[in-house]
mmCIF file of C-alpha atoms in Angstrom:
data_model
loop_
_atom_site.group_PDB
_atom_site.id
_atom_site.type_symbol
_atom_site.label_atom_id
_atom_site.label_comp_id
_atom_site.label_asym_id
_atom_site.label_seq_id
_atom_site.Cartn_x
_atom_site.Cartn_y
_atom_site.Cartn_z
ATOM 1 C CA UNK A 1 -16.808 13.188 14.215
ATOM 2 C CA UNK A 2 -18.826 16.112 16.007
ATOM 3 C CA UNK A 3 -20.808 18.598 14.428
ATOM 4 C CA UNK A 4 -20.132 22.275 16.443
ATOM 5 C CA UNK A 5 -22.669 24.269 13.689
ATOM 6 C CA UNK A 6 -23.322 23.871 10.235
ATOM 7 C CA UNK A 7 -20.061 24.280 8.536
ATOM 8 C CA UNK A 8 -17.857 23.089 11.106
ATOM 9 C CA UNK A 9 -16.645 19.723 12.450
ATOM 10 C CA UNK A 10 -14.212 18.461 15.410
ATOM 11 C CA UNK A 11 -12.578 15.070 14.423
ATOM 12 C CA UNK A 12 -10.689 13.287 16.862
ATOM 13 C CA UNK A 13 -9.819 9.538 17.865
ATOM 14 C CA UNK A 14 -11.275 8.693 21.024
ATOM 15 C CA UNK A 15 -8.889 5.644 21.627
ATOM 16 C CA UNK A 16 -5.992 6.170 22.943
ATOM 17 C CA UNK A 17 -2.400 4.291 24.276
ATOM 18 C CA UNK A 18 0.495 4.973 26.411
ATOM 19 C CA UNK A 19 3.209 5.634 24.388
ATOM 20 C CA UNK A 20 6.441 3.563 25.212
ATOM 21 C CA UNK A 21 8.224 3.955 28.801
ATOM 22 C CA UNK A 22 5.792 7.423 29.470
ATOM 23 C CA UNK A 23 2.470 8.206 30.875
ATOM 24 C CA UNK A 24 1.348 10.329 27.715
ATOM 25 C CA UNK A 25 -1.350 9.236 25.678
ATOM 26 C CA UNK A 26 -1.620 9.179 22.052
ATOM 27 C CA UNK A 27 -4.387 8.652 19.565
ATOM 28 C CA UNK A 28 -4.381 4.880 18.195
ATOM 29 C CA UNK A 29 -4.820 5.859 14.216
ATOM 30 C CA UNK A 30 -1.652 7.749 13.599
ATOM 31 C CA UNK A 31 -1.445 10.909 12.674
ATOM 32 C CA UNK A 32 -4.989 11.320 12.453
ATOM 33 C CA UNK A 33 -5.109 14.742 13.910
ATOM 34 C CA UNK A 34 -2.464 16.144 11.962
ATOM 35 C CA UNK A 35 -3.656 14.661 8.910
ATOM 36 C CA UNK A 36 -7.112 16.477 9.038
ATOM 37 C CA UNK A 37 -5.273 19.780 10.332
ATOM 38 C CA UNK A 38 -3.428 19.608 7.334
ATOM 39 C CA UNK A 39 -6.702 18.362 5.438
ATOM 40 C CA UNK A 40 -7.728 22.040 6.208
ATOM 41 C CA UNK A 41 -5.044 23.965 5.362
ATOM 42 C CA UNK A 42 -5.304 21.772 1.693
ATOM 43 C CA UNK A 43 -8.701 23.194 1.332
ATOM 44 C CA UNK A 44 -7.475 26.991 1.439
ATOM 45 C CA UNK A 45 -7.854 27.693 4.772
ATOM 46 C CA UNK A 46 -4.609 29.284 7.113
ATOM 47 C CA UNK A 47 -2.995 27.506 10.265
ATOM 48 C CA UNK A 48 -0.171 25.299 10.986
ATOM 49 C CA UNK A 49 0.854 21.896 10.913
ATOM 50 C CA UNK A 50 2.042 20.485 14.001
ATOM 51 C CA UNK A 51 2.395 17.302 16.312
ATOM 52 C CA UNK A 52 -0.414 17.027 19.466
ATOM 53 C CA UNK A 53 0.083 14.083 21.803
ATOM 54 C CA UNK A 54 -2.284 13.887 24.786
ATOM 55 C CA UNK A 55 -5.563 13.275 24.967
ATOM 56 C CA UNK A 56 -6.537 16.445 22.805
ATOM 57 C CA UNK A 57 -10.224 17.226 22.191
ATOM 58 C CA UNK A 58 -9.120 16.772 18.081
ATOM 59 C CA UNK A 59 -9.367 19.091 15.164
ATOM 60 C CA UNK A 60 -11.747 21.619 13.640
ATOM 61 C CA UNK A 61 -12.427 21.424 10.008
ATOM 62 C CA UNK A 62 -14.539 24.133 8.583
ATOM 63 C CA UNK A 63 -16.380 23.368 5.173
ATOM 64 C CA UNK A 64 -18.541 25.551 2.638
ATOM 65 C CA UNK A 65 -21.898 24.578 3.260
ATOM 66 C CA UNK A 66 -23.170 21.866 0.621
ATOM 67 C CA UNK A 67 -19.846 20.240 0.744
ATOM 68 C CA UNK A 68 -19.606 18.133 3.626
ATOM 69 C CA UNK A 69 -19.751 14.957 1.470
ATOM 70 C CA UNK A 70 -17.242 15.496 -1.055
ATOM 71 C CA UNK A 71 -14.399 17.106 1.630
ATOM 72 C CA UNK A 72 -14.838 14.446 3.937
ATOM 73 C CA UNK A 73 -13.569 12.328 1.101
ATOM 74 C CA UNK A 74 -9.871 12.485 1.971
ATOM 75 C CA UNK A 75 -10.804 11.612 5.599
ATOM 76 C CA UNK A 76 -12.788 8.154 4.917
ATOM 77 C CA UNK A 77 -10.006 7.412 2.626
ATOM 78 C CA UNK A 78 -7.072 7.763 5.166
ATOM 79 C CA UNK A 79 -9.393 5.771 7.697
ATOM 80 C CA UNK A 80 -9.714 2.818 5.583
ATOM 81 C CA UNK A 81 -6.132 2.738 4.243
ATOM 82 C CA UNK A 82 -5.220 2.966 8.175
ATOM 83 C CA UNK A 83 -7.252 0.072 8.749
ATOM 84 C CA UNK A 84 -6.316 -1.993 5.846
ATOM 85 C CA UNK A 85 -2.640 -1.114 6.893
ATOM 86 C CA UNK A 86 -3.328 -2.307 10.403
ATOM 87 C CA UNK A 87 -4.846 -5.625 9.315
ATOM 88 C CA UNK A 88 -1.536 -6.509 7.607
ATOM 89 C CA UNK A 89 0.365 -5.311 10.695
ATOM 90 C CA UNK A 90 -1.766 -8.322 12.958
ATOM 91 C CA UNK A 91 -1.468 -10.768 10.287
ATOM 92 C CA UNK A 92 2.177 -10.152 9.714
ATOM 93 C CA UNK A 93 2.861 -10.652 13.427
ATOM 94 C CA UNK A 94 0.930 -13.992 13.998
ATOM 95 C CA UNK A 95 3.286 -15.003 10.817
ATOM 96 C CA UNK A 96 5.286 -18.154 12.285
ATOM 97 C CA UNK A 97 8.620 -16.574 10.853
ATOM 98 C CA UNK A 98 10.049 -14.404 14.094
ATOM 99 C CA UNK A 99 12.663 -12.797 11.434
ATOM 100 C CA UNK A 100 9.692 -11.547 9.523
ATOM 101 C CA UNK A 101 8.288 -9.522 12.690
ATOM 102 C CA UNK A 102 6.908 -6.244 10.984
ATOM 103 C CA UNK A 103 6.744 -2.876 12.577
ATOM 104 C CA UNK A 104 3.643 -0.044 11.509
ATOM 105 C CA UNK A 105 5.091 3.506 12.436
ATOM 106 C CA UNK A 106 3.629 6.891 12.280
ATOM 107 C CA UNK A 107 5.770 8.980 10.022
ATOM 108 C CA UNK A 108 7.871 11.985 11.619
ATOM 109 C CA UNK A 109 6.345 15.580 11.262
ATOM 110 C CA UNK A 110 9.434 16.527 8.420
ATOM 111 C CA UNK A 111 7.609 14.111 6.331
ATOM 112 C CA UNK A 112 4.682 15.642 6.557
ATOM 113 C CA UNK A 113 2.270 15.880 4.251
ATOM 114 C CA UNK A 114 3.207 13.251 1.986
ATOM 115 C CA UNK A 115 3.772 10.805 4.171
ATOM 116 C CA UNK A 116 1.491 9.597 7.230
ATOM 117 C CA UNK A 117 1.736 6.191 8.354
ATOM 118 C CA UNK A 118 3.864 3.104 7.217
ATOM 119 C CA UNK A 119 4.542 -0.360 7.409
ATOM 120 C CA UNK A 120 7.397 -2.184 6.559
ATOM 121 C CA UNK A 121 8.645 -6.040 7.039
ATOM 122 C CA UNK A 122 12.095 -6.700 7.288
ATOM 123 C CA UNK A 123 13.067 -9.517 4.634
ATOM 124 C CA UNK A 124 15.323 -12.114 5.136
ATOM 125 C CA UNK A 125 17.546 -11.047 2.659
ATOM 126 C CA UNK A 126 19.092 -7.779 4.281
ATOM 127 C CA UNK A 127 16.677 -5.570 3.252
ATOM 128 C CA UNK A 128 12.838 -3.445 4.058
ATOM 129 C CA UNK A 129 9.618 -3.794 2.110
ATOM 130 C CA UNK A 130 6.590 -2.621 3.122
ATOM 131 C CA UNK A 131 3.604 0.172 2.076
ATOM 132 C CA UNK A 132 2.946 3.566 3.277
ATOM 133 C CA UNK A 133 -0.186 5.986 3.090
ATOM 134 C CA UNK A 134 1.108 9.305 0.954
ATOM 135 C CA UNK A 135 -0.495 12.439 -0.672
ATOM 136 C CA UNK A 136 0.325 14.281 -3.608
ATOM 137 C CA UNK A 137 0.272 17.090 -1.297
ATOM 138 C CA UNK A 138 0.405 21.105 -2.766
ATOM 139 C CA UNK A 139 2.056 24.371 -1.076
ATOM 140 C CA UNK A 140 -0.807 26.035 1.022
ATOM 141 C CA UNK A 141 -0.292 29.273 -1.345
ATOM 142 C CA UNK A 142 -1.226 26.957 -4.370
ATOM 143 C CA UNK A 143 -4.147 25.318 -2.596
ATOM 144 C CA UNK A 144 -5.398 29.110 -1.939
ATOM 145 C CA UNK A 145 -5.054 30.269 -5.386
ATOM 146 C CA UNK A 146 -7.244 27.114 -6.444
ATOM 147 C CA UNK A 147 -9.388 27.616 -3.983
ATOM 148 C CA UNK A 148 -12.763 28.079 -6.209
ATOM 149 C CA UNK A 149 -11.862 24.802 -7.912
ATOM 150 C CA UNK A 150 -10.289 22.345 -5.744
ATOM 151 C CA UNK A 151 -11.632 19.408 -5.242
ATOM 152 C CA UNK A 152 -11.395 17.250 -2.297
ATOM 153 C CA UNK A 153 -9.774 14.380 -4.716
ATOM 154 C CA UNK A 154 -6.599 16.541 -4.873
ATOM 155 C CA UNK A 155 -5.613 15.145 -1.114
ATOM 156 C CA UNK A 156 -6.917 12.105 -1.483
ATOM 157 C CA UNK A 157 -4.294 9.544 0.391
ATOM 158 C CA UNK A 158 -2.864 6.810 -1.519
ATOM 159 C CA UNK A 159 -1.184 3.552 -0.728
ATOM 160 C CA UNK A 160 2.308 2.995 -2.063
ATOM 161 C CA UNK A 161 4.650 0.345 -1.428
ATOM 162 C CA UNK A 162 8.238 0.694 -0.860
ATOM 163 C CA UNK A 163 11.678 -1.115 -0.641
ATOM 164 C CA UNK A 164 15.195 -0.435 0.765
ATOM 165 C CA UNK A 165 18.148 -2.783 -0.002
ATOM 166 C CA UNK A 166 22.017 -2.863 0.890
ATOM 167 C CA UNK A 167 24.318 -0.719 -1.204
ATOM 168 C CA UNK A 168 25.976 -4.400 -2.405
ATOM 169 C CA UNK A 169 22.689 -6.238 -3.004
ATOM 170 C CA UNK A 170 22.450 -5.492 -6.873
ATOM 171 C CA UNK A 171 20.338 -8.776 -6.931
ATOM 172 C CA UNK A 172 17.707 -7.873 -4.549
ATOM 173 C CA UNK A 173 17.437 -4.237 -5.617
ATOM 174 C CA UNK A 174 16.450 -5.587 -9.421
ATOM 175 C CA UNK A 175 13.841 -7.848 -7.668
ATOM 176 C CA UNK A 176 12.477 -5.500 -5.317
ATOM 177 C CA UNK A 177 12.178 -3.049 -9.127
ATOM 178 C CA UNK A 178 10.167 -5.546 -10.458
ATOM 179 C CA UNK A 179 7.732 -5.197 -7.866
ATOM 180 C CA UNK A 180 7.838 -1.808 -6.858
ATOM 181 C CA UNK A 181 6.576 -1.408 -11.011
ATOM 182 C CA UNK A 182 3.683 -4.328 -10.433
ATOM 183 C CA UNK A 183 2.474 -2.220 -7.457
ATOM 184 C CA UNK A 184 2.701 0.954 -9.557
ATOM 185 C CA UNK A 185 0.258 -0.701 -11.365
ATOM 186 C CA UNK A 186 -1.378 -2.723 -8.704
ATOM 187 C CA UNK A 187 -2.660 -0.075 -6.326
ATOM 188 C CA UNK A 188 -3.286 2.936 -9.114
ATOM 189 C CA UNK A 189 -6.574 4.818 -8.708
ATOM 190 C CA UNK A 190 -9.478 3.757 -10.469
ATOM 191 C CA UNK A 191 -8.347 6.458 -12.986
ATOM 192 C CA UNK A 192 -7.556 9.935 -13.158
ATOM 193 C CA UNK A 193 -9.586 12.870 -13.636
ATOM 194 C CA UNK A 194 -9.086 14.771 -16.546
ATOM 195 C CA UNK A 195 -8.068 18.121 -14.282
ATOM 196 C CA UNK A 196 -5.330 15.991 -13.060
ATOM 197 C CA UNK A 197 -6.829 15.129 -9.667
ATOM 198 C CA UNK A 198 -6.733 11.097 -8.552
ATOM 199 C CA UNK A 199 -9.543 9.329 -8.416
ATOM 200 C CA UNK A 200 -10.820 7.052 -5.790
ATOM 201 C CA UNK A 201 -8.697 3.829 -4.960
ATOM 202 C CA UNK A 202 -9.274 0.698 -6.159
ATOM 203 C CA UNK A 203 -10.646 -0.776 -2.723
ATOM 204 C CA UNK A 204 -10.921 -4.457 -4.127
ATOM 205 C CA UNK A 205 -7.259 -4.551 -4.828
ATOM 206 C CA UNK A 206 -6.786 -2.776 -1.238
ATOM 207 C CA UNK A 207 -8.072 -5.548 0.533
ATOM 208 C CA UNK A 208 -5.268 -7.201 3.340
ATOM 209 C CA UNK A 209 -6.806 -10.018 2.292
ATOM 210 C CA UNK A 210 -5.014 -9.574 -1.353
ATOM 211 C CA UNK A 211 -1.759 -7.951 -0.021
ATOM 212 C CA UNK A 212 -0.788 -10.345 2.508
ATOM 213 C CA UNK A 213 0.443 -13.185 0.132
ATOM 214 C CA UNK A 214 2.426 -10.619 -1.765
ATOM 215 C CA UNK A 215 3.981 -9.518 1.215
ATOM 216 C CA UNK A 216 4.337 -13.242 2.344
ATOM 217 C CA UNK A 217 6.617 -13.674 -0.965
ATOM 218 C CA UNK A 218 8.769 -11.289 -0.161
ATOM 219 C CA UNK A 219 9.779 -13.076 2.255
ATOM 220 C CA UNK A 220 11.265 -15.826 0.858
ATOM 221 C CA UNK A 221 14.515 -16.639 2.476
ATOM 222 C CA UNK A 222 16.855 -16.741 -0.718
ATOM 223 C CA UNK A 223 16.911 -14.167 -3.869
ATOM 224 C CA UNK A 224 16.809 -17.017 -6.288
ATOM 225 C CA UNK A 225 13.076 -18.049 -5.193
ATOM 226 C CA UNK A 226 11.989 -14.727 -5.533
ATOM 227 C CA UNK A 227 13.753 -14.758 -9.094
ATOM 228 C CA UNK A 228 11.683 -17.116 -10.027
ATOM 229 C CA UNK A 229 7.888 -15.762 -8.360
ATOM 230 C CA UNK A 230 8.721 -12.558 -10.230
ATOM 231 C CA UNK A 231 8.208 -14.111 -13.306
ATOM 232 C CA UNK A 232 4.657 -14.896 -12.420
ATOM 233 C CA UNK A 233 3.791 -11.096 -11.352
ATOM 234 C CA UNK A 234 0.968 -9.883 -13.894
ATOM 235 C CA UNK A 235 0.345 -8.982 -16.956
ATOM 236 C CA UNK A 236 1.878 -12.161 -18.439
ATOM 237 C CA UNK A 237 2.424 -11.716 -22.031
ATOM 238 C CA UNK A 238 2.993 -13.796 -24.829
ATOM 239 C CA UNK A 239 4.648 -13.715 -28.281
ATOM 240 C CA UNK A 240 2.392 -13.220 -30.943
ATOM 241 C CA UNK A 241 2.802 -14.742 -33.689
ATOM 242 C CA UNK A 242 3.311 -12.376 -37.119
ATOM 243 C CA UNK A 243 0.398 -13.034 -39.576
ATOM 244 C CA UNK A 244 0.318 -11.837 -43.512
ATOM 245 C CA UNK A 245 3.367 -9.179 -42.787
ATOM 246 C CA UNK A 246 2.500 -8.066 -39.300
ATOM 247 C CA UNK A 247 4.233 -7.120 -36.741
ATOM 248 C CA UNK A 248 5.626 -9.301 -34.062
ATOM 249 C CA UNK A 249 5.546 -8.351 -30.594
ATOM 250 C CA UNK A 250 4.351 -8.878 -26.703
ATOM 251 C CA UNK A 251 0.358 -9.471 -26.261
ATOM 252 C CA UNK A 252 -1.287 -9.848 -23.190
ATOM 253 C CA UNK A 253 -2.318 -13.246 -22.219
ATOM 254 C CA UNK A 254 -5.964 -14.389 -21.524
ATOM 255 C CA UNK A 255 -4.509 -16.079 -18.907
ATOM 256 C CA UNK A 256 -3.609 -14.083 -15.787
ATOM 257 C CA UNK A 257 -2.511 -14.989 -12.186
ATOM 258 C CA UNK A 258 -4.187 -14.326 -9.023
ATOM 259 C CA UNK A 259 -1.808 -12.491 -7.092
ATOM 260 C CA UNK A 260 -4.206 -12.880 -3.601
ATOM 261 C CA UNK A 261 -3.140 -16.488 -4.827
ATOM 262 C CA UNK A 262 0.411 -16.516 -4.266
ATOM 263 C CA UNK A 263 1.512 -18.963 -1.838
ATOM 264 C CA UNK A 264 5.355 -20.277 -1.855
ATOM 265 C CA UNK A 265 5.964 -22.800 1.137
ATOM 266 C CA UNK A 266 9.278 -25.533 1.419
ATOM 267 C CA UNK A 267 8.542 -28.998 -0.554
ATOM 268 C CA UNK A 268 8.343 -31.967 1.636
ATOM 269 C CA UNK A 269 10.073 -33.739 0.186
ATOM 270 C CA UNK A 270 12.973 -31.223 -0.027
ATOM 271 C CA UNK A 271 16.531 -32.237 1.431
ATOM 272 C CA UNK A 272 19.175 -30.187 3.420
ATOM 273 C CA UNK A 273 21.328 -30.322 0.630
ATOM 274 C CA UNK A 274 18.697 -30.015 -2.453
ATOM 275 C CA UNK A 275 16.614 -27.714 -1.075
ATOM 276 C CA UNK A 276 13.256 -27.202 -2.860
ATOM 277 C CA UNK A 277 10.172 -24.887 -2.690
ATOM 278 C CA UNK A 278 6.392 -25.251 -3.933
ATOM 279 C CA UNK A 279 4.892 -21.800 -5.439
ATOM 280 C CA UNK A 280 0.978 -22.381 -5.615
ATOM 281 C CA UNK A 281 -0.704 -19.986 -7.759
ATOM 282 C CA UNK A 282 -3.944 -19.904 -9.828
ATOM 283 C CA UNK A 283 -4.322 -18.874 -13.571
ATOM 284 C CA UNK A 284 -7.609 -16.937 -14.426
ATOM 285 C CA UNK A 285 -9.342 -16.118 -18.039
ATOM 286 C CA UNK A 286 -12.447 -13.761 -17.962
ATOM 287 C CA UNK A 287 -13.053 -14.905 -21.512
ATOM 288 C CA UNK A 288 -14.002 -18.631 -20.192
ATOM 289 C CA UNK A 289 -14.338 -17.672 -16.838
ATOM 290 C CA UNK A 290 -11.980 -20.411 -15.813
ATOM 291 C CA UNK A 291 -9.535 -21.036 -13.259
ATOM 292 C CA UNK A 292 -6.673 -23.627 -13.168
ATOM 293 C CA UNK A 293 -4.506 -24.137 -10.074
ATOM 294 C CA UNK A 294 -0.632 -24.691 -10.618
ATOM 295 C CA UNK A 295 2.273 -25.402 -8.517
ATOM 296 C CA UNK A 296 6.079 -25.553 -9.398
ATOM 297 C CA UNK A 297 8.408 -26.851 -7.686
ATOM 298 C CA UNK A 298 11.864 -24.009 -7.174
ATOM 299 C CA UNK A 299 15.342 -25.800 -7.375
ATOM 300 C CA UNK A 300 18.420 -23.655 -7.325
ATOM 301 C CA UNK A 301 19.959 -23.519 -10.929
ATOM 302 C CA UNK A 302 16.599 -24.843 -12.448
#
């Protein structure tokens, strides 16, 4: 990031890699360029959005004065999403599963601006999981007529995960529901302003560190296992209990699991023809600050 005068910046990623089978060059953090040329057109000012390969001296982005911190928001954001993104990418391919290769691609200028950069894993099970860096993005005519207002949390980039399945997998697709809702969840913003605009992600849930055994699950090589792990997903909630005329109904449970816990590996004791898998998690209560590790065993039909 260069500064050219007071109000004006030239951001640009000074590592770069031959693309596949030609000598062009293109920046190593996808879609940076185009991301912070669209960054600018977000913040009221005019231009076009458009794809730059080559070794390209970046993009301009002109701020009010006074405002460099809260407009470069967006940018740092998008930067450390990339990078979290990128760690599950290398851990995903030292993974000792070949069938679980993953792939990170930079998303196609028609999906521009709401989506940047993805990553998906393909499962097992005939179908594609993975998370992608999005905006709630606005028409450039509605970011003008806000102009005097916006703030820079309007473009903030968020993570979301997402799934495909085969048109005949009805199994898989109510699985892959059940966590595409825990993620809803999962990777929400701290909280949301009250003019609508996000706030900041939740970085300690963004960590690869906590991702990677969630996407590790979902990799389980038959739907029933996965049946079974879903259960676990938080908030577990309990039956309460009706006292004196009250109502009875779903409470949430002291005890939570750990999701950066997860771990689901074969028993070995299992047999070719009783096969059998060992989910290790880890229960947590704040109240006691206590944590008890679990495993249970999967058998098909249990």
């Amino acid at each position: 990031v260069a500064a050219l005068d007071d109000t004006t910046l030239r951001v640009s990623c000074l590592s770069r890699r031959h693309r596949p089978d030609t000598p062009e060059l293109m920046a190593v953090i996808a879609n940076l360029e185009p991301f912070v040329e669209w960054l600018q057109n977000a913040q009221g000012a005019s231009g076009s959005l458009a794809l730059h390969h080559g070794d390209a001296p970046g993009r301009t982005l002109r701020l009010p004065a006074g405002s460099i911190q809260n407009r470069l928001l967006p940018l740092w954001t998008y930067l450390r999403m990339y990078l979290t993104m990128l760690q599950l990418y290398l851990l995903q391919r030292h993974a000792t599963s070949v069938a679980t290769r993953c792939e990170m691609q930079p998303t196609a200028e028609a999906e521009w601006p709401h989506r940047w950069v993805r990553i998906q894993v393909p499962l097992p099970l005939g179908a594609m999981v993975g998370f992608e860096v999005v905006t709630e993005a606005e028409s450039t005519e509605e970011a003008r007529s806000k102009r005097r207002r916006l703030e820079a949390t309007k473009a903030l980039p968020q993570l979301r995960f997402f799934w495909r399945a085969e048109p005949s997998g009805d199994r898989m697709k109510d699985v892959l529901q059940r966590f595409e809702s825990f993620f809803e969840r999962y990777l929400a913003p701290k909280q949301r302003k009250e003019d609508g605009n996000l706030g900041e992600p939740n970085w300690e849930k963004l960590r690869a560190s906590r991702l990677y055994p969630l996407l590790e699950l979902l990799t389980a090589p038959r739907v029933w296992m996965l049946r079974e792990a879903v259960r676990l997903l938080p908030p577990i909630c309990r039956v309460a209990v009706p006292r004196k005329g009250g109502a009875e109904g779903p409470v949430r449970s002291s005890w939570q699991p750990l999701v950066e816990q997860f771990k689901l590996a074969p028993d070995d004791s299992s047999q070719a023809f009783a096969q059998r898998w060992q989910l290790v998690f880890v229960l947590a209560s704040q109240k006691s600050q206590c944590r008890i590790c679990l495993t249970k065993t999967l058998r098909k039909g249990s």
